[in-house]
Coordinates of C-alpha atoms and ligand atoms in Angstrom, one line a residue:
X866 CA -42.3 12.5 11.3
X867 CA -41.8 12.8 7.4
X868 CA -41.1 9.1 6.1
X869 CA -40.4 7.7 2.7
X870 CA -42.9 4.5 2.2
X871 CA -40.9 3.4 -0.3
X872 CA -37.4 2.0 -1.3
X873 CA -34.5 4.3 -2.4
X874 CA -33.6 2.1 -5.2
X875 CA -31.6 3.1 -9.0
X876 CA -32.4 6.5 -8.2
X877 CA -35.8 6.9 -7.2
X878 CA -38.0 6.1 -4.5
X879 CA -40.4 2.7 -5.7
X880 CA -42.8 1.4 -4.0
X881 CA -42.0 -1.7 -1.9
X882 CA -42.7 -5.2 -3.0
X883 CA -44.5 -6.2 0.0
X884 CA -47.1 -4.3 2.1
X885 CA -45.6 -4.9 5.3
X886 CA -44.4 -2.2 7.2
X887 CA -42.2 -0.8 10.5
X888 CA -43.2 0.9 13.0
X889 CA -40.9 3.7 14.3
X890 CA -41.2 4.3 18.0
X891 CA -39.7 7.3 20.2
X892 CA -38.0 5.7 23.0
X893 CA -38.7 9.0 24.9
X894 CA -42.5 8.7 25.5
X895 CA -42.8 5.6 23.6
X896 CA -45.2 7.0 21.2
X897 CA -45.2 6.1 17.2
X898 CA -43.9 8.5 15.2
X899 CA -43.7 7.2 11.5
X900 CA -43.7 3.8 9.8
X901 CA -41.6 2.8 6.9
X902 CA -42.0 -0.5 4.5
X903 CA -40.5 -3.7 5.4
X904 CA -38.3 -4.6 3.2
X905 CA -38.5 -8.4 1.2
X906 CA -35.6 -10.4 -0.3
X907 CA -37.7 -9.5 -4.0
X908 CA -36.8 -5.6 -2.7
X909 CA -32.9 -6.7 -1.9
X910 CA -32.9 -7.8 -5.1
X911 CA -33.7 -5.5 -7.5
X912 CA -31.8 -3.1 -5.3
X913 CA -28.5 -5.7 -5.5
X914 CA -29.7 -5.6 -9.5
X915 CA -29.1 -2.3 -9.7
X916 CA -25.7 -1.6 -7.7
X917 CA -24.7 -4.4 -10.2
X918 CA -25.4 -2.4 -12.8
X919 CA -24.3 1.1 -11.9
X920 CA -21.0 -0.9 -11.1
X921 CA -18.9 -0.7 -13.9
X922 CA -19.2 2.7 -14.8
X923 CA -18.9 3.8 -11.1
X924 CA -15.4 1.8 -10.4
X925 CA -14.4 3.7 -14.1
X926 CA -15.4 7.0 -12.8
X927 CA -12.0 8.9 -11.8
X928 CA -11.3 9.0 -8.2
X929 CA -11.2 12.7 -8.5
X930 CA -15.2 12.9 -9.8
X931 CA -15.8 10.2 -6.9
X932 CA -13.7 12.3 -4.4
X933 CA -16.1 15.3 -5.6
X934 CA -19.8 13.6 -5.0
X935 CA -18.5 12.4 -1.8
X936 CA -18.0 16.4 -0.9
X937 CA -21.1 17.3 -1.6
X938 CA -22.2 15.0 0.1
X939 CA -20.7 16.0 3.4
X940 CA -21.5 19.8 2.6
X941 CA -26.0 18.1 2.3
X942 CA -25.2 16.5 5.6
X943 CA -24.0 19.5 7.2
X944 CA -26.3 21.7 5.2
X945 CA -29.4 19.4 6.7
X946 CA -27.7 19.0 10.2
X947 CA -30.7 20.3 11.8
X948 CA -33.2 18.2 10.9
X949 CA -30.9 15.1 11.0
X950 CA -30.4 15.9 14.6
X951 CA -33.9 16.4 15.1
X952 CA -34.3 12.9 13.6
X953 CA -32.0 10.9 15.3
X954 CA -32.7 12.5 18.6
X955 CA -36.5 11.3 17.7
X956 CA -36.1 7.8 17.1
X957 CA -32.7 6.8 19.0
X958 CA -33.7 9.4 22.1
X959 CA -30.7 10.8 22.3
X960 CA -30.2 14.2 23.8
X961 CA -30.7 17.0 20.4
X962 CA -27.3 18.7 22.0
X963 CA -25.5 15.2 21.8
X964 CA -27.5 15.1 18.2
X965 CA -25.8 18.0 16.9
X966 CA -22.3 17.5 17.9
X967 CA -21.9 13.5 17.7
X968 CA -24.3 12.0 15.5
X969 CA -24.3 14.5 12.9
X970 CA -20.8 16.4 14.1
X971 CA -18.7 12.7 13.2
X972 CA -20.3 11.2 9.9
X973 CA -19.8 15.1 8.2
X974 CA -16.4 14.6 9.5
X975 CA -15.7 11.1 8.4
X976 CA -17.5 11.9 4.9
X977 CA -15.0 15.0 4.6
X978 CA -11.6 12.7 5.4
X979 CA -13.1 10.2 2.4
X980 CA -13.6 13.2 0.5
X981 CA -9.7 13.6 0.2
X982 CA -8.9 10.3 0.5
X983 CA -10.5 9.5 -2.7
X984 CA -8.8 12.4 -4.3
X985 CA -5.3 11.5 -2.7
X986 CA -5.2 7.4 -2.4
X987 CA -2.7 5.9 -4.5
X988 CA -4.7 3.1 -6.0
X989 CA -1.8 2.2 -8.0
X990 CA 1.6 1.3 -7.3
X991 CA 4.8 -0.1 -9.3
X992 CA 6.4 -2.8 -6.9
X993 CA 9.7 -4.5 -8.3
X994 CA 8.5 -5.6 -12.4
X995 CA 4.8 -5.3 -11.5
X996 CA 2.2 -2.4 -11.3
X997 CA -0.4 -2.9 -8.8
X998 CA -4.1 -1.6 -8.7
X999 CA -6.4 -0.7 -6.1
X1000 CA -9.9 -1.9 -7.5
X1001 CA -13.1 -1.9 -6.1
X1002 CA -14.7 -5.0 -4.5
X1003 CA -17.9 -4.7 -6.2
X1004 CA -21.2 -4.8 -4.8
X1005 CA -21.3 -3.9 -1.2
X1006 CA -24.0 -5.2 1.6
X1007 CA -23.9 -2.7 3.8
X1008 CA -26.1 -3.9 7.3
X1009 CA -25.5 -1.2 10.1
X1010 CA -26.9 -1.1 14.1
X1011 CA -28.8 1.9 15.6
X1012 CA -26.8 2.9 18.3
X1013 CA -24.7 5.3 16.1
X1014 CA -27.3 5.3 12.9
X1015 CA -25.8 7.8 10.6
X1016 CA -22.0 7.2 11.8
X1017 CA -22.4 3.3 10.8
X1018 CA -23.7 4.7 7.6
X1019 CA -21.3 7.0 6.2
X1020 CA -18.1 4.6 8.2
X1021 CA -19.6 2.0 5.4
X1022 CA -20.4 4.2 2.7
X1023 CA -18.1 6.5 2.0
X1024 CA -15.5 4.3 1.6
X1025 CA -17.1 2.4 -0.9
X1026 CA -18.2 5.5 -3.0
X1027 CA -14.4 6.4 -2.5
X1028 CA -13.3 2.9 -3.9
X1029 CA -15.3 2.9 -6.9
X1030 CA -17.9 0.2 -5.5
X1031 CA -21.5 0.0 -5.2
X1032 CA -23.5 -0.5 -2.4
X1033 CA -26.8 -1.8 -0.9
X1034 CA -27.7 -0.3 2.9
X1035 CA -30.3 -2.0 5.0
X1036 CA -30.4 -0.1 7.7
X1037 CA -31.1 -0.9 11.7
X1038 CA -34.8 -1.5 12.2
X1039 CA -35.1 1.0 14.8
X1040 CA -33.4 4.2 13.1
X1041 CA -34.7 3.4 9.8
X1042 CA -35.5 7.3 9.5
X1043 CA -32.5 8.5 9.7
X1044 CA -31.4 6.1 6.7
X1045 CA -33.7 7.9 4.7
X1046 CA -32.4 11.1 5.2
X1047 CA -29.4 9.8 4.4
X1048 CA -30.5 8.4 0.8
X1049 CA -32.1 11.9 -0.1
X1050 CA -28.4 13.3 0.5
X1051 CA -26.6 11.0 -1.4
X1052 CA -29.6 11.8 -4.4
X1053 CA -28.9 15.5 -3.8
X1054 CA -25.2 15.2 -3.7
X1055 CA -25.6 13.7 -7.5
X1056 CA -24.4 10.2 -7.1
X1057 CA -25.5 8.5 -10.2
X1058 CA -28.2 5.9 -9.7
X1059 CA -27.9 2.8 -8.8
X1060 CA -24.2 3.8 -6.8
X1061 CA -26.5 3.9 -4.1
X1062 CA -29.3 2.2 -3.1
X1063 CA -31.6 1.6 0.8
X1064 CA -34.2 -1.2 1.7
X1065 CA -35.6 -0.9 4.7
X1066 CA -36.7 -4.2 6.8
X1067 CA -36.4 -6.5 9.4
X1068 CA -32.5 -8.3 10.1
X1069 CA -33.5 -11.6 9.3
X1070 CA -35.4 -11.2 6.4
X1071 CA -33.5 -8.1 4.4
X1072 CA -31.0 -8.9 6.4
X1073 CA -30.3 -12.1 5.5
X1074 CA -31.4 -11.5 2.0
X1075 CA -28.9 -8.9 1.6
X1076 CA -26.2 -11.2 3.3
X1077 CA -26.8 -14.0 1.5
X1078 CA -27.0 -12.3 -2.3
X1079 CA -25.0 -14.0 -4.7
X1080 CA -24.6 -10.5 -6.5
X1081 CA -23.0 -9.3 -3.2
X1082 CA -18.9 -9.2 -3.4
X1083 CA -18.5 -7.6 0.0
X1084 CA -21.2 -7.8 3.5
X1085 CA -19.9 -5.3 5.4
X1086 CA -21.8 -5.7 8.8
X1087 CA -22.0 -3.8 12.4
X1088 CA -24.0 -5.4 15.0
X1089 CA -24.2 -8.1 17.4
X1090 CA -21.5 -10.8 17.7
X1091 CA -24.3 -13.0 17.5
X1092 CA -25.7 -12.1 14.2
X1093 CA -21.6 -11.5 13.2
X1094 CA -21.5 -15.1 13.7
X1095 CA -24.0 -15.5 10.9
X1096 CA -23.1 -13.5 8.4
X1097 CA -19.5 -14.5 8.9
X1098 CA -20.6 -18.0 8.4
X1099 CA -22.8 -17.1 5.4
X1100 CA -20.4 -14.9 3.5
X1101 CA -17.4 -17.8 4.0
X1102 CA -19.3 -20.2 2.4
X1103 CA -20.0 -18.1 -0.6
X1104 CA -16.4 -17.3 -0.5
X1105 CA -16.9 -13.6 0.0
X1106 CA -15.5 -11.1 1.6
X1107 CA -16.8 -9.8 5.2
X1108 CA -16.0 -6.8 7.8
X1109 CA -17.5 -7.7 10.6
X1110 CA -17.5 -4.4 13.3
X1111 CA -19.1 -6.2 16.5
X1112 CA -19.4 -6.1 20.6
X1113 CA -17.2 -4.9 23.0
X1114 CA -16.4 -5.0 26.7
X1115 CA -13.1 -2.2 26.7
X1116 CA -11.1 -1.8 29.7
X1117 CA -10.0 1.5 31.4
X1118 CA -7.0 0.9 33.1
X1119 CA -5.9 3.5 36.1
X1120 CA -2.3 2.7 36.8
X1121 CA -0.9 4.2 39.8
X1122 CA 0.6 7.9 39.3
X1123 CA -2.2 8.9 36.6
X1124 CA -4.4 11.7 37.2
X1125 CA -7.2 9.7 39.1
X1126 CA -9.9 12.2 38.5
X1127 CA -9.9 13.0 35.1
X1128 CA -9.6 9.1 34.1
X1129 CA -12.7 8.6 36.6
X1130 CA -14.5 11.5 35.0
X1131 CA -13.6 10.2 30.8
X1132 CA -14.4 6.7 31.8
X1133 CA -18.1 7.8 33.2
X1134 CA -18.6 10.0 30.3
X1135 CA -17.6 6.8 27.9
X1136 CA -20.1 4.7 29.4
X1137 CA -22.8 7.4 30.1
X1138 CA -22.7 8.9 26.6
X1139 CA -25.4 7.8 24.4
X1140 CA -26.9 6.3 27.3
X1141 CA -24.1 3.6 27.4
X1142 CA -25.1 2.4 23.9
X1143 CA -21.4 3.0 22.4
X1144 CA -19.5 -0.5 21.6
X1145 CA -16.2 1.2 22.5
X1146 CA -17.3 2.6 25.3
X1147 CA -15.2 1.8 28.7
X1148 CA -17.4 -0.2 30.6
X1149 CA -14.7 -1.8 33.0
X1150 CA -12.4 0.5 35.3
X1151 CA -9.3 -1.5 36.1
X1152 CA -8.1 0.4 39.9
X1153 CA -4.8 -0.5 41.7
X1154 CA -5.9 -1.7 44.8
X1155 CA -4.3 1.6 46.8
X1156 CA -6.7 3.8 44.8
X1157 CA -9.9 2.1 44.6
X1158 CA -12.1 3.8 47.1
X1159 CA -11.0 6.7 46.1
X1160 CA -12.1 6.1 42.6
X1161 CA -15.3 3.9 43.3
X1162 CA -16.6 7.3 45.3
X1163 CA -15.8 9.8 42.6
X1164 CA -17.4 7.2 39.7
X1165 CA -20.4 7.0 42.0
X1166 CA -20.7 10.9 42.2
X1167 CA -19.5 11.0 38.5
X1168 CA -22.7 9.3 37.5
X1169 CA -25.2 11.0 40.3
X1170 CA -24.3 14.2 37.9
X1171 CA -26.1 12.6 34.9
X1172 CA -29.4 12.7 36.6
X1173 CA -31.8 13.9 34.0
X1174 CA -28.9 15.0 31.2
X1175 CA -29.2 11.1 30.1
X1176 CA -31.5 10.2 27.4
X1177 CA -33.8 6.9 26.9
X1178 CA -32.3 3.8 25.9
X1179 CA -33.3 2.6 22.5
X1180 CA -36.4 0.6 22.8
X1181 CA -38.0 -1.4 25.5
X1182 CA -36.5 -4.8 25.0
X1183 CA -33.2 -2.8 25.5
X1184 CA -34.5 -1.2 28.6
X1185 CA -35.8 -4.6 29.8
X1186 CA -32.3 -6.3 29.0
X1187 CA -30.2 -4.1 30.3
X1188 CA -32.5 -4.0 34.0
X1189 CA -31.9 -7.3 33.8
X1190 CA -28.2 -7.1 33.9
X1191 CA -27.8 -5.0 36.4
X1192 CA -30.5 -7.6 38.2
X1193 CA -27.8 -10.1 37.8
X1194 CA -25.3 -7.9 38.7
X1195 CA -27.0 -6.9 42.6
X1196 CA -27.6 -11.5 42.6
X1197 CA -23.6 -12.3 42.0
X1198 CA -22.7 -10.3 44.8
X1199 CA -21.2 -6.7 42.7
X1200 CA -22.2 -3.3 45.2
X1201 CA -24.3 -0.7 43.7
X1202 CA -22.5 2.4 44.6
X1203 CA -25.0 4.3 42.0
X1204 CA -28.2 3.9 40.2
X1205 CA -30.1 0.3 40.1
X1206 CA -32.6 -1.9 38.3
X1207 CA -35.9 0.7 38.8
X1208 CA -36.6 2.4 36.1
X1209 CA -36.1 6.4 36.9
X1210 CA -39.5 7.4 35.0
X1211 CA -43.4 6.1 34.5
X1212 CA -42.8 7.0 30.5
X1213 CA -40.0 6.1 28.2
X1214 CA -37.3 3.5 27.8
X1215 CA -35.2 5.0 30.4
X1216 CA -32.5 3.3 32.6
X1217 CA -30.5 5.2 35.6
X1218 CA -26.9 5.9 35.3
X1219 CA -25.7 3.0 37.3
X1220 CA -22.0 1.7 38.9
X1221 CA -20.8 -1.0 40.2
X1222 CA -18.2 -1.9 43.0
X1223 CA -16.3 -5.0 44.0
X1224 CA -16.9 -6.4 40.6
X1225 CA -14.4 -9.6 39.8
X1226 CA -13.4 -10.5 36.8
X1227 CA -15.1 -13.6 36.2
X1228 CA -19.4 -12.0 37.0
X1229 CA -21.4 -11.3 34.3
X1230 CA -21.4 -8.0 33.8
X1231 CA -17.3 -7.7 33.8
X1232 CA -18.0 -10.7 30.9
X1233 CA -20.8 -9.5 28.7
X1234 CA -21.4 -6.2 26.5
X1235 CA -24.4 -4.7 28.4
X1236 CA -25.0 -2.0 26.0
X1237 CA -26.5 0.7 28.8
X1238 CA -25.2 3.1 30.9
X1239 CA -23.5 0.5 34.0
X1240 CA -19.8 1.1 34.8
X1241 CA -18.1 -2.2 36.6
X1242 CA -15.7 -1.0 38.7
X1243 CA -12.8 -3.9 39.4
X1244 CA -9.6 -4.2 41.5
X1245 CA -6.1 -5.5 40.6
X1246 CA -3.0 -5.8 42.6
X1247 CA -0.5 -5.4 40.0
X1248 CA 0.3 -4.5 36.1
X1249 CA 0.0 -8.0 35.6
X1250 CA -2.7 -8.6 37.8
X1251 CA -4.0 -5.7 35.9
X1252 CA -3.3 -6.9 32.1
X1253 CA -5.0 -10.5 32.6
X1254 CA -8.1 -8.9 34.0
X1255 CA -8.1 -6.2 30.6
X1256 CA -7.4 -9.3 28.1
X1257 CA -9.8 -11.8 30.1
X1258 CA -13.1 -11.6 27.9
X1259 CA -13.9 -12.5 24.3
X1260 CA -13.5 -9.0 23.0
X1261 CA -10.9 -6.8 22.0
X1262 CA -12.7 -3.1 20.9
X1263 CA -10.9 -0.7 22.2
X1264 CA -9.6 0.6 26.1
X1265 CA -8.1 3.7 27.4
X1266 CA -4.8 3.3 29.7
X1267 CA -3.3 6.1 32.4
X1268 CA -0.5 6.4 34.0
X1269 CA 2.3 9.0 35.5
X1270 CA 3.7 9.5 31.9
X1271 CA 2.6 8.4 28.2
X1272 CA 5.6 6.0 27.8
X1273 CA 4.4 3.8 30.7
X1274 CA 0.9 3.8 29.9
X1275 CA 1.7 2.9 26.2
X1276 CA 4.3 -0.1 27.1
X1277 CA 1.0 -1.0 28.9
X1278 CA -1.3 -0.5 25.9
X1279 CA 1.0 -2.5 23.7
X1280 CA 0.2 -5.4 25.7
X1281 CA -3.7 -5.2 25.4
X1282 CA -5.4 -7.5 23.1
X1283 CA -7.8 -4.6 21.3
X1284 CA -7.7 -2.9 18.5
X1285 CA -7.0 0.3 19.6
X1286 CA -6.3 2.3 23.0
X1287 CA -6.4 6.1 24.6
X1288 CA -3.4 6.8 25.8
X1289 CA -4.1 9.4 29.2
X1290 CA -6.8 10.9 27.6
X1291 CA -6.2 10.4 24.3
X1292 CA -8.8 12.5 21.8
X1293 CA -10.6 10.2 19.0
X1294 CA -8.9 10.4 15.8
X1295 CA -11.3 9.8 12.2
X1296 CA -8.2 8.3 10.5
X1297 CA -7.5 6.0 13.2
X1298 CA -8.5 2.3 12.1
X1299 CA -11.2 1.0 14.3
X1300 CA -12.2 -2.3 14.6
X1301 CA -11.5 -5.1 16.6
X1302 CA -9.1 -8.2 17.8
X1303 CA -10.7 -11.5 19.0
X1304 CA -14.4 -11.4 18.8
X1305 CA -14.9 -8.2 18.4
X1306 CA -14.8 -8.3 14.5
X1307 CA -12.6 -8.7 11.2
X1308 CA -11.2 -5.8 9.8
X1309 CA -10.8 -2.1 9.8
X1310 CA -12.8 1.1 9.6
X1311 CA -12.0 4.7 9.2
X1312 CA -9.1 6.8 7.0
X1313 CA -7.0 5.0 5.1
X1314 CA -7.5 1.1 6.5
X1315 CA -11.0 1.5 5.7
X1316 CA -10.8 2.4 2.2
X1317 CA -8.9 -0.7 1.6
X1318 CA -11.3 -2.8 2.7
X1319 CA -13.1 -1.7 -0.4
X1320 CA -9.9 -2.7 -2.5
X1321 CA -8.7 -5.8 -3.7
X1322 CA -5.9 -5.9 -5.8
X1323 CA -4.7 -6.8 -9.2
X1324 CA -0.8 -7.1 -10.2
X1325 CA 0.3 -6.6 -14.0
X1326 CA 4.0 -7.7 -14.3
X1327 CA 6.1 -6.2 -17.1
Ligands
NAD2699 P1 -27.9 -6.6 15.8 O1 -26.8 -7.5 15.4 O2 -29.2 -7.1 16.3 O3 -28.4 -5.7 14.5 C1 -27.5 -5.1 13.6 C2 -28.0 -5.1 12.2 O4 -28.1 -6.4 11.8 C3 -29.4 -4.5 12.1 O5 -29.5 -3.8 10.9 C4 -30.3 -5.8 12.0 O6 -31.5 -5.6 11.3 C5 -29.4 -6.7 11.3 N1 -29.7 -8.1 11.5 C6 -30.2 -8.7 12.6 N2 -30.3 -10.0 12.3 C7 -29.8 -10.3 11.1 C8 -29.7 -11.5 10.3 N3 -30.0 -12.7 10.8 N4 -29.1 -11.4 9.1 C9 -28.7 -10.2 8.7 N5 -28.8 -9.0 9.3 C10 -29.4 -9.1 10.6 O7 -27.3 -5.5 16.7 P2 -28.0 -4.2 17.3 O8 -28.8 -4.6 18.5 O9 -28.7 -3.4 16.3 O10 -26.7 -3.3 17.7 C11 -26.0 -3.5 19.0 C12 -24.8 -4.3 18.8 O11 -23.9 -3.7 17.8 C13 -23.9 -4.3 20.0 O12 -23.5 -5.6 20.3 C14 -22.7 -3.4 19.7 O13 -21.6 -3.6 20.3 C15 -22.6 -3.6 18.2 N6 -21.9 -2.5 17.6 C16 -20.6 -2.6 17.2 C17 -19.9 -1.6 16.7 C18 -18.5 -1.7 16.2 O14 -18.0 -0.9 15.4 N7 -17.7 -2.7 16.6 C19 -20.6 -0.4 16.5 C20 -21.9 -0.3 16.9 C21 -22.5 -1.3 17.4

């Protein structure tokens, strides 16, 4: 595959400080299909250097010229969709149909609704004596997973264009192709240089560089609650500001008099999609006692369906870790009502769609993000029964509730420590803040919310 062996930096593409490079693997058949340069902290810095710079004139640009690149931009995106799909599909593995739609179908979206965002935001405001102003942060760190790899991009960047600031991206080590096409559409879309700049590289050497920057005003990070953890603790010593987007373990709660079916059949689709790699995605059914057989046998034959439609999992350690889970899962005593530990093929990083029954709330896999396709099915014997089991972990993503009527499932959802909830079926909304209570991060992404993470504020009184 066509890759850049260089860094996307004031403009242009330079050559890398170091000679070290990644290799890109095809999660598929496991075969290498490009390499790009490992990024150094002497790369993170000239790139930081140069966001500096382009800073000033950027946050002085009118939000209507700002509003305008970030068009184009979406119309290169869409323009390129092809081989962007073609790209993901060959270094994530996803499915090219799931390419299309979701990985290049949502960022185009999400860059459009910044688009007029930046046109229509009121960054100012006249509040009693004093006039307030929307400014940009500054320099952005952007640091974004793989399991979404242009989404996490354009959720980040956007934004930031939108608010006047500059950024630096260092992209997931594993989809570090798809970052590249990226950078070519922000250069075609006429962003001046410097607004935007790429290094490619490991997480705990660009990274960390990027994280730790003293020209950095904002790290904006997606990832592991592990490595949030870090960067959290990094960024609040330098007294800077940090959106942390991490892990999730999101409940689907089936209350009794919901349309048993169709929440069985979203719930499988949410964890099955993307091969389970989706932080939001609903990997613990909640089932009234009354109902769970019923619901354990159409998740099982829910997930049977998948078959061959699911694609690989990332990479191998993913593969490895997520067998291992469901390992763990067999050894505490859950009932494998579909798929298991064996991997389904001799080649690639592939994992069967797999479900769980008689999980309790306390096993490991009702506890920890697995991040692969494994559905935990568990039983409650009432709402309340029902609403310690959803709030018992250290996240708070996202969840999905049904019920006879919208007005009892939302009462529910208003009692569900998350960030935000489907409400029978709910469709996904690009506006919609997204982020998450408890462990699952610090602050907001998406529409409005996630343009003012970009802000901070300035009062002039009169
Ligand atoms: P990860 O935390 O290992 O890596 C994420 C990014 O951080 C990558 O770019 C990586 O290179 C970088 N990184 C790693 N170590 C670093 C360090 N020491 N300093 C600075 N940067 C470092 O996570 P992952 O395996 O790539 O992604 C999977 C995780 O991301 C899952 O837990 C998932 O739930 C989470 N996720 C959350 C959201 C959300 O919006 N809440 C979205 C997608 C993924």
């Amino acid at each position: 595959m066509k890759a850049h062996d260089g860094m996307y930096i004031d403009g242009a593409w330079r050559p890398a400080a170091g000679r070290d490079t990644i290799e890109v693997v095809n999660p598929a058949d496991e075969q290498v299909i490009a390499h790009v340069p490992a990024g150094t902290a002497e790369d993170v810095d000239a790139a930081v250097r140069a966001a500096r710079a382009a800073l000033p004139g950027w946050a002085a640009t009118a939000p209507a010229e700002r509003a305008a690149r970030i068009a184009a931009l979406r119309d290169v995106l869409a323009a390129r969709k092809d081989e962007i799909a073609g790209t993901v599909t060959a270094e994530l593995g996803a499915p090219l149909s799931f390419s299309q739609s979701v990985h290049v179908g949502l960022p185009v979206r999400v860059a459009g609704s910044y688009a007029e965002l930046a046109a229509s935001y009121a960054f100012e405001e006249r509040i009693g004596n004093s006039t307030v102003y929307a400014e940009p942060v500054g320099v952005v760190g952007a640091i974004t997973p793989w399991n979404y790899p242009l989404h996490q991009i354009v959720a980040k960047v956007a934004p930031a264009l939108a608010a006047g600031c500059t950024i630096v991206l260092k992209p997931a080590e594993d989809t570090p192709l798809t970052a590249q096409l990226f950078a070519e559409a922000v250069h075609e879309a006429g962003v001046p240089a410097g607004v935007f700049n790429l290094v490619t590289g490991l997480g705990p050497v660009a990274g960390q560089a990027l994280a730790g920057h003293d020209g950095v005003d904002l790290v904006s990070f997606t990832g592991s609650t592990a490595v949030g953890k870090r960067i959290g603790a990094t960024a609040g010593a330098a007294v800077k500001r940090v959106a942390l987007e991490l892990g999730g373990k999101s409940a689907n709660v089936i209350l009794p008099g919901a349309d048993l079916a169709r929440a069985v059949a979203v719930g499988v689709a949410s964890v099955m999609g993307n091969s389970g790699q989706t932080c939001s995605a609903l990997t613990r059914m909640l089932v009234h006692t009354s109902q769970y057989d019923e619901a354990v046998a159409l998740a099982a034959e829910a997930a049977g369906k998948y078959g061959d439609r699911i694609g690989p999992l990332v990479n191998a350690g993913q593969q490895a870790r997520v067998r291992g889970y469901i390992e763990k899962g067999v050894e505490e005593g859950a009932r494998l009502v579909a798929g298991g530990p064996d991997a389904p093929r001799e080649k690639g990083c592939y994992v069967s769609p797999t479900v769980f029954a008689d999980v309790t709330p306390e096993m490991t896999i009702a506890q920890e993000e697995i991040f692969g396709p494994v559905l935990s099915i568990l039983r409650y014997e009432d709402e309340d029964d029902a609403l310690r089991i959803a709030n018992g972990t250290v996240y708070g993503l996202a969840g999905a509730v049904w019920a006879a009527d919208d007005a009892t499932a939302a009462a529910f959802a208003r009692r569900m420590d998350t960030g935000q909830v489907d409400i029978n079926g709910g469709r996904f909304n690009p506006l919609a803040p997204f982020g998450g209570y408890k462990q699952s991060g610090v602050g907001r992404e998406l529409g409005p919310h996630g343009l003012a993470e970009y802000l901070q504020t300035k009062s002039l009184q009169f």
